[in-house]
Short mmCIF file of C-alpha atoms in Angstrom, two decimals:
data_model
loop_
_atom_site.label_atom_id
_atom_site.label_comp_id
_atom_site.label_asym_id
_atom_site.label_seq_id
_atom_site.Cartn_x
_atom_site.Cartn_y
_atom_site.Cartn_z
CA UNK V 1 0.00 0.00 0.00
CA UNK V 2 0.94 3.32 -0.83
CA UNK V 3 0.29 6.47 1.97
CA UNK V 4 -0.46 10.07 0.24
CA UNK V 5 -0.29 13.06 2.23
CA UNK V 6 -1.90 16.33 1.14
CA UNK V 7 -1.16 18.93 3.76
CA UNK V 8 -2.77 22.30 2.94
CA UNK V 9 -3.38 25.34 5.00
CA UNK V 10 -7.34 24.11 6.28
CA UNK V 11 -7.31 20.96 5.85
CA UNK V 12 -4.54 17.51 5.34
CA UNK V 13 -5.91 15.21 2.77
CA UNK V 14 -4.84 11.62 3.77
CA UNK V 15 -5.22 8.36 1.62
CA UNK V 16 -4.45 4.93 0.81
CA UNK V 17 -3.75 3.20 -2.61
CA UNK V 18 -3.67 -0.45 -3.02
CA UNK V 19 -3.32 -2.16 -6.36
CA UNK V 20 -2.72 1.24 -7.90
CA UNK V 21 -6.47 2.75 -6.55
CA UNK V 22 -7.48 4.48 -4.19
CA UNK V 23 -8.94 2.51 -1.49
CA UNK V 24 -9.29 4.95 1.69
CA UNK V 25 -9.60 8.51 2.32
CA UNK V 26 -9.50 11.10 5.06
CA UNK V 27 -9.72 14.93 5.76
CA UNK V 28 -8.70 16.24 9.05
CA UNK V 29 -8.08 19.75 10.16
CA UNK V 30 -4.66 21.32 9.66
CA UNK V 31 -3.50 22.33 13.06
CA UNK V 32 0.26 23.67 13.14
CA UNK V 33 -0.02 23.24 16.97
CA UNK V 34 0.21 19.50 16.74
CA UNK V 35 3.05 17.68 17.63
CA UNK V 36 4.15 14.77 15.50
CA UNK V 37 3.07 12.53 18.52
CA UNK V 38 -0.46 13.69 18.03
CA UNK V 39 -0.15 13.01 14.44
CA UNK V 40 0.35 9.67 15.23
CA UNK V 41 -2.47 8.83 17.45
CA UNK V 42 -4.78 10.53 15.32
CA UNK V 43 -3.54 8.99 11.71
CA UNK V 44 -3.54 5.73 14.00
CA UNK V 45 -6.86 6.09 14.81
CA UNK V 46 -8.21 6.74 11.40
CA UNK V 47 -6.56 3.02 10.22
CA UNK V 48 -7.82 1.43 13.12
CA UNK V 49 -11.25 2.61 12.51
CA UNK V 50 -11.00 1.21 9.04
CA UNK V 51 -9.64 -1.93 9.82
CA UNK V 52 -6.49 -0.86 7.88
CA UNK V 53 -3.29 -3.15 8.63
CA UNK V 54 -0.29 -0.35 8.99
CA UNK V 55 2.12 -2.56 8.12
CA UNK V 56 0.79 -2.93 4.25
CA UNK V 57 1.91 0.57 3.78
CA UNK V 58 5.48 -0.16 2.08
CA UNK V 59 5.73 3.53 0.38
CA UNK V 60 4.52 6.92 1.18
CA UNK V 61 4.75 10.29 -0.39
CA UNK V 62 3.98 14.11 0.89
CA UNK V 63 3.26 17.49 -0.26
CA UNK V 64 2.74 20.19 2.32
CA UNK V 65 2.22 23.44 1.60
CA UNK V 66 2.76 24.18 5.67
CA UNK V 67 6.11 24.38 6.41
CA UNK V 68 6.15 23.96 10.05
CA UNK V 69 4.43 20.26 9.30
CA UNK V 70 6.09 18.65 6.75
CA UNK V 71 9.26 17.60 9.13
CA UNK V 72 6.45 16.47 12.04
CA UNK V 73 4.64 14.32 9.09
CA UNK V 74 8.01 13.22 8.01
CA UNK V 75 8.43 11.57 11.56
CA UNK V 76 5.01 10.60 11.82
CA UNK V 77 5.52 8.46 8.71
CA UNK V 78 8.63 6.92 9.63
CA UNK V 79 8.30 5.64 13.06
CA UNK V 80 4.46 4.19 12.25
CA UNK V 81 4.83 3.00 9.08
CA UNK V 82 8.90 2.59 9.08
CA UNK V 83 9.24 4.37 5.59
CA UNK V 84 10.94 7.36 4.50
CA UNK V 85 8.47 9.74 2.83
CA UNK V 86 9.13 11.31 -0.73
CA UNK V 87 8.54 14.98 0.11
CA UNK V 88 6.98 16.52 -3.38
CA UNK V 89 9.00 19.81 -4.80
CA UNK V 90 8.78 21.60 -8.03
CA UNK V 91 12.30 19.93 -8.05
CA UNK V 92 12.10 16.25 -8.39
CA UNK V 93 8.81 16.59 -10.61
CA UNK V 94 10.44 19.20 -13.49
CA UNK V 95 10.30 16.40 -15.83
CA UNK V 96 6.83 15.52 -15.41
CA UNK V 97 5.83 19.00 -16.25
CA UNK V 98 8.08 19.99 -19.30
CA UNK V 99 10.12 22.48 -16.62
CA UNK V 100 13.66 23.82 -17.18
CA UNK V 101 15.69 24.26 -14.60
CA UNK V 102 15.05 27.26 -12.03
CA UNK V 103 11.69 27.83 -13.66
CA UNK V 104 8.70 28.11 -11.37
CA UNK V 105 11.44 27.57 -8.63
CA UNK V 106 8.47 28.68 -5.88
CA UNK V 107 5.60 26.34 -7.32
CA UNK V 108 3.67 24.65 -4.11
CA UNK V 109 3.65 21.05 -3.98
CA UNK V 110 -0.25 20.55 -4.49
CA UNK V 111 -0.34 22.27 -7.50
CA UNK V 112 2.59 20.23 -8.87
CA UNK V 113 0.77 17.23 -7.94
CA UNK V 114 -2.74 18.67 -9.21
CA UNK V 115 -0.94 19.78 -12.74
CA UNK V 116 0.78 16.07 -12.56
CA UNK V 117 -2.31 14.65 -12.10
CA UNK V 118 -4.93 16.35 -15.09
CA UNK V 119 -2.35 16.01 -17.51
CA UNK V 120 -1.74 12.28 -16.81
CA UNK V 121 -5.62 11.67 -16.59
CA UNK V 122 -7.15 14.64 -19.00
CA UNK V 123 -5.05 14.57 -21.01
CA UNK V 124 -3.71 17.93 -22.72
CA UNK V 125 -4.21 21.08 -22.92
CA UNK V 126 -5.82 20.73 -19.50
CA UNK V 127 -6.75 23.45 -16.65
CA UNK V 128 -7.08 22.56 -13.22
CA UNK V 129 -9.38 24.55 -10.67
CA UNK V 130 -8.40 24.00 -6.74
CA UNK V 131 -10.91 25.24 -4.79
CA UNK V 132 -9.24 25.21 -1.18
CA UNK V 133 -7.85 27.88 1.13
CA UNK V 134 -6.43 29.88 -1.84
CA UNK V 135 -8.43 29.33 -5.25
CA UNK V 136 -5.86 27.69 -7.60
CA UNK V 137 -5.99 27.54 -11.29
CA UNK V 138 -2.42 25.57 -12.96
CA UNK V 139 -2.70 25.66 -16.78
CA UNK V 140 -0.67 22.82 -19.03
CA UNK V 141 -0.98 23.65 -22.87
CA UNK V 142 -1.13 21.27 -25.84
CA UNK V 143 2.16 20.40 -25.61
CA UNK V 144 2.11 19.01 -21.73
CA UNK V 145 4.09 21.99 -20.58
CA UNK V 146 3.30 23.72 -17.34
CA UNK V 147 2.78 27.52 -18.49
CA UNK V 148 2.08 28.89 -14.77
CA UNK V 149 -1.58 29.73 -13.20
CA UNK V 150 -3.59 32.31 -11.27
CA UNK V 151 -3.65 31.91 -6.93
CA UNK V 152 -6.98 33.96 -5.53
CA UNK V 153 -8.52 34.00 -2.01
CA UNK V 154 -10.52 31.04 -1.84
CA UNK V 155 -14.23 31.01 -1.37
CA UNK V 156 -14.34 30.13 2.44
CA UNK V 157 -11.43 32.66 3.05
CA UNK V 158 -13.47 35.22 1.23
CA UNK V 159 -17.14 34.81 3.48
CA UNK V 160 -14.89 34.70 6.69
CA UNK V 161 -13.15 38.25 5.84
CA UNK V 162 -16.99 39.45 5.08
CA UNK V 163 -18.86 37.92 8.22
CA UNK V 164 -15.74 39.17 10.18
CA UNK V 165 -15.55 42.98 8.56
CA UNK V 166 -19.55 43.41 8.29
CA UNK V 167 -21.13 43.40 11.58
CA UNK V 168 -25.04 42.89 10.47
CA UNK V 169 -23.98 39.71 8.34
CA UNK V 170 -23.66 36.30 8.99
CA UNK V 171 -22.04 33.24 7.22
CA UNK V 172 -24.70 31.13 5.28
CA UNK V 173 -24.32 28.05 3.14
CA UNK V 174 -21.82 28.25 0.02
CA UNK V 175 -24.64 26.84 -2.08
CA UNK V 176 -26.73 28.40 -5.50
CA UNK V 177 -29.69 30.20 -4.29
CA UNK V 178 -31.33 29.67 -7.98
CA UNK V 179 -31.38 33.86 -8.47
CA UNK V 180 -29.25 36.44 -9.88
CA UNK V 181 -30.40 39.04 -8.15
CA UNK V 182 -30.68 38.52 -3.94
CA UNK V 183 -34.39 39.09 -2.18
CA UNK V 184 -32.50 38.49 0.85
CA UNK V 185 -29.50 38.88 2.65
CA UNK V 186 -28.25 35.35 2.64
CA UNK V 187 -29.31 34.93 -1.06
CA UNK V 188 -27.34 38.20 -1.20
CA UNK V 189 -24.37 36.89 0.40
CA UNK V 190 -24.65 33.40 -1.71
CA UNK V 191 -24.86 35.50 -5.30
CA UNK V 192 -21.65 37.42 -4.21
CA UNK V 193 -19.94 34.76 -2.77
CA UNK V 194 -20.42 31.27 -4.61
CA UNK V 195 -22.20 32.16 -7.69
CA UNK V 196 -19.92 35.21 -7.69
CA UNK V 197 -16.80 32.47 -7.16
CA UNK V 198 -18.17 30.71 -10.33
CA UNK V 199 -18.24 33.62 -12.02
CA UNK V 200 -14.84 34.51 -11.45
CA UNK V 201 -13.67 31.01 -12.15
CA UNK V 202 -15.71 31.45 -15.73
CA UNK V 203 -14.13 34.86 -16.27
CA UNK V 204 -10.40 33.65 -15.86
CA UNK V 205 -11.42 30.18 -17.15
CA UNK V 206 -11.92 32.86 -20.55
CA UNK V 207 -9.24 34.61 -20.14
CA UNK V 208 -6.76 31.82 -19.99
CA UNK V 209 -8.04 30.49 -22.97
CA UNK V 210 -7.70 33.36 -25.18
CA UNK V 211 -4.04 33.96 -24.47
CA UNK V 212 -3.31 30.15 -25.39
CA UNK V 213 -5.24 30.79 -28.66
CA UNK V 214 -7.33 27.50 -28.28
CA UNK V 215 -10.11 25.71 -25.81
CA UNK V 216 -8.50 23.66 -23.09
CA UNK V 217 -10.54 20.71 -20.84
CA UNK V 218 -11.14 22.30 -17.31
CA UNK V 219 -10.88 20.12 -14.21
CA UNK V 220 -12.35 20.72 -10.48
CA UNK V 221 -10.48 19.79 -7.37
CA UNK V 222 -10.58 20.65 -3.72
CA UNK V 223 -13.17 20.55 -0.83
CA UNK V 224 -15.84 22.94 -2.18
CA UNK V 225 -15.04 21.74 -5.82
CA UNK V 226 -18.64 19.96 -5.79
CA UNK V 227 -20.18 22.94 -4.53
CA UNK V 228 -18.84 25.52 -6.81
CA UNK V 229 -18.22 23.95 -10.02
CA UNK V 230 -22.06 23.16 -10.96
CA UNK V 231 -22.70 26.98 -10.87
CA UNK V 232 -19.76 27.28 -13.51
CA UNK V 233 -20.24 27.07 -17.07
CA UNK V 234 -16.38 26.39 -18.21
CA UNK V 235 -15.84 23.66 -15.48
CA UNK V 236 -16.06 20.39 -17.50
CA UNK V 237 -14.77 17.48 -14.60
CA UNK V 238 -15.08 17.40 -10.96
CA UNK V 239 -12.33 15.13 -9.50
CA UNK V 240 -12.05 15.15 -5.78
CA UNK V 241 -9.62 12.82 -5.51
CA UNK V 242 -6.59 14.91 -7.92
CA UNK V 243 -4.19 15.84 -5.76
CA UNK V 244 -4.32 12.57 -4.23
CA UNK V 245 -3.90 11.11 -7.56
CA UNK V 246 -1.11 13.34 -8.37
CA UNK V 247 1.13 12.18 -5.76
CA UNK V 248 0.59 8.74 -6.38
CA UNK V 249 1.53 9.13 -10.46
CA UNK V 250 4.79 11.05 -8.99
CA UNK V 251 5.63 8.43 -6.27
CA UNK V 252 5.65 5.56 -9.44
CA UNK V 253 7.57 7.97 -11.49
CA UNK V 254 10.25 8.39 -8.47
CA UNK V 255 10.63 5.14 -7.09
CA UNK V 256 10.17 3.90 -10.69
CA UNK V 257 13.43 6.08 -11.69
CA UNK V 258 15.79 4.83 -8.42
#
């Protein structure tokens, strides 16, 4: 079994491939105050409460955008599963994205894995929409090279700096209220906010395309990707799992290469 670790700034995307799919998965909050001994009871607990045998897991590989927790998760894989973890970098993944050396020398490690990912399964040209703490959008052209992308405030970060700043409003669901136009102030809130983030999306989505000079397949990730991308008109695939995926196609390339 192979262990994939997705640590973003929210939330740390755990799962488990067996046989090459995906078999388990997990979201837990990101919490910087952890130690790597809490890591350890709580990733622990998650494959005990699945009935998951620890010591199947013979590889694992890690992209953290949080730098204070990649060496804790680094620990926390080696002394309970007794591997070493490939830590994802723009670095050792160049290759897979068509990359020269020193260019997009300060590229996180989830959207390496997300670009990794849509261009091994969508083939290319291919744009990938993250929908996480930041909005992400990585763009690979017709010729499988990684041409750079757009980072925005994500959705959730956006309605917690207005419920925070506006005293008289209140979060509501990040859902479609059906309307353009609000008749109240959650519908208000939910036009500006998540039909708003479609929008936006849409609008870049556009953009994007017109500087390539031809249509590209565009692919949903993240945790409000199912939320979000229904309202959007240039979303074409939701895939929840792509990150996940993306470190797993880099772990065979790595491992594959030693």
């Amino acid at each position: 079994m192979l262990l994939t670790i997705d640590v973003g700034n929210t939330q740390t995307v755990i799962g488990v491939y067996d046989g090459g799919g995906l078999v388990h998965m997990w979201r837990i909050a990101t919490n910087t105050g952890y130690t790597s001994d809490e890591l350890r009871i709580k990733v622990r607990a998650l494959f005990d409460a699945d009935g998951i045998d620890a010591s199947g897991v013979k590889g694992a590989i890690l992209a953290s955008v949080v730098p204070p927790m990649t060496h804790n998760w680094e620990k926390v894989i080696c002394r309970s599963f007794g591997v070493d973890a490939v830590v994802v970098g723009v670095d050792n993944c160049r290759h897979l994205l068509g990359l020269g050396e020193n260019e997009f020398s300060e590229l996180g490690a989830d959207r390496v894995a997300d670009a990794v990912a849509a261009k091994n399964k969508f083939g290319c040209p291919v744009i990938v929409v993250d929908f996480g703490t930041a909005t992400n959008i990585e763009v690979v052209d017709k010729d499988g090279v990684f041409r750079g992308g757009i980072i925005a405030p994500g959705v959730e970060t956006s309605m917690r700096t207005l419920v925070t700043r506006a005293a008289l409003l209140c979060s509501v669901e990040l859902e479609d209220p059906g309307v353009s136009i609000g008749r109240n102030t959650s519908e208000a809130i939910q036009v500006g906010v998540a039909v708003g983030e479609a929008a936006r999306i849409d609008g870049l989505v556009e953009r994007i395309q017109e500087e390539l000079g031809y249509p590209c397949r565009v692919v949903a990730t993240g945790g409000l990707a199912h939320r979000i991308a229904p309202m959007s008109h240039t979303i074409d695939e939701i895939s929840l799992e792509l990150t996940l995926e993306g470190l797993h196609i880099i772990h065979e390339d790595l491992v594959h290469e030693r």
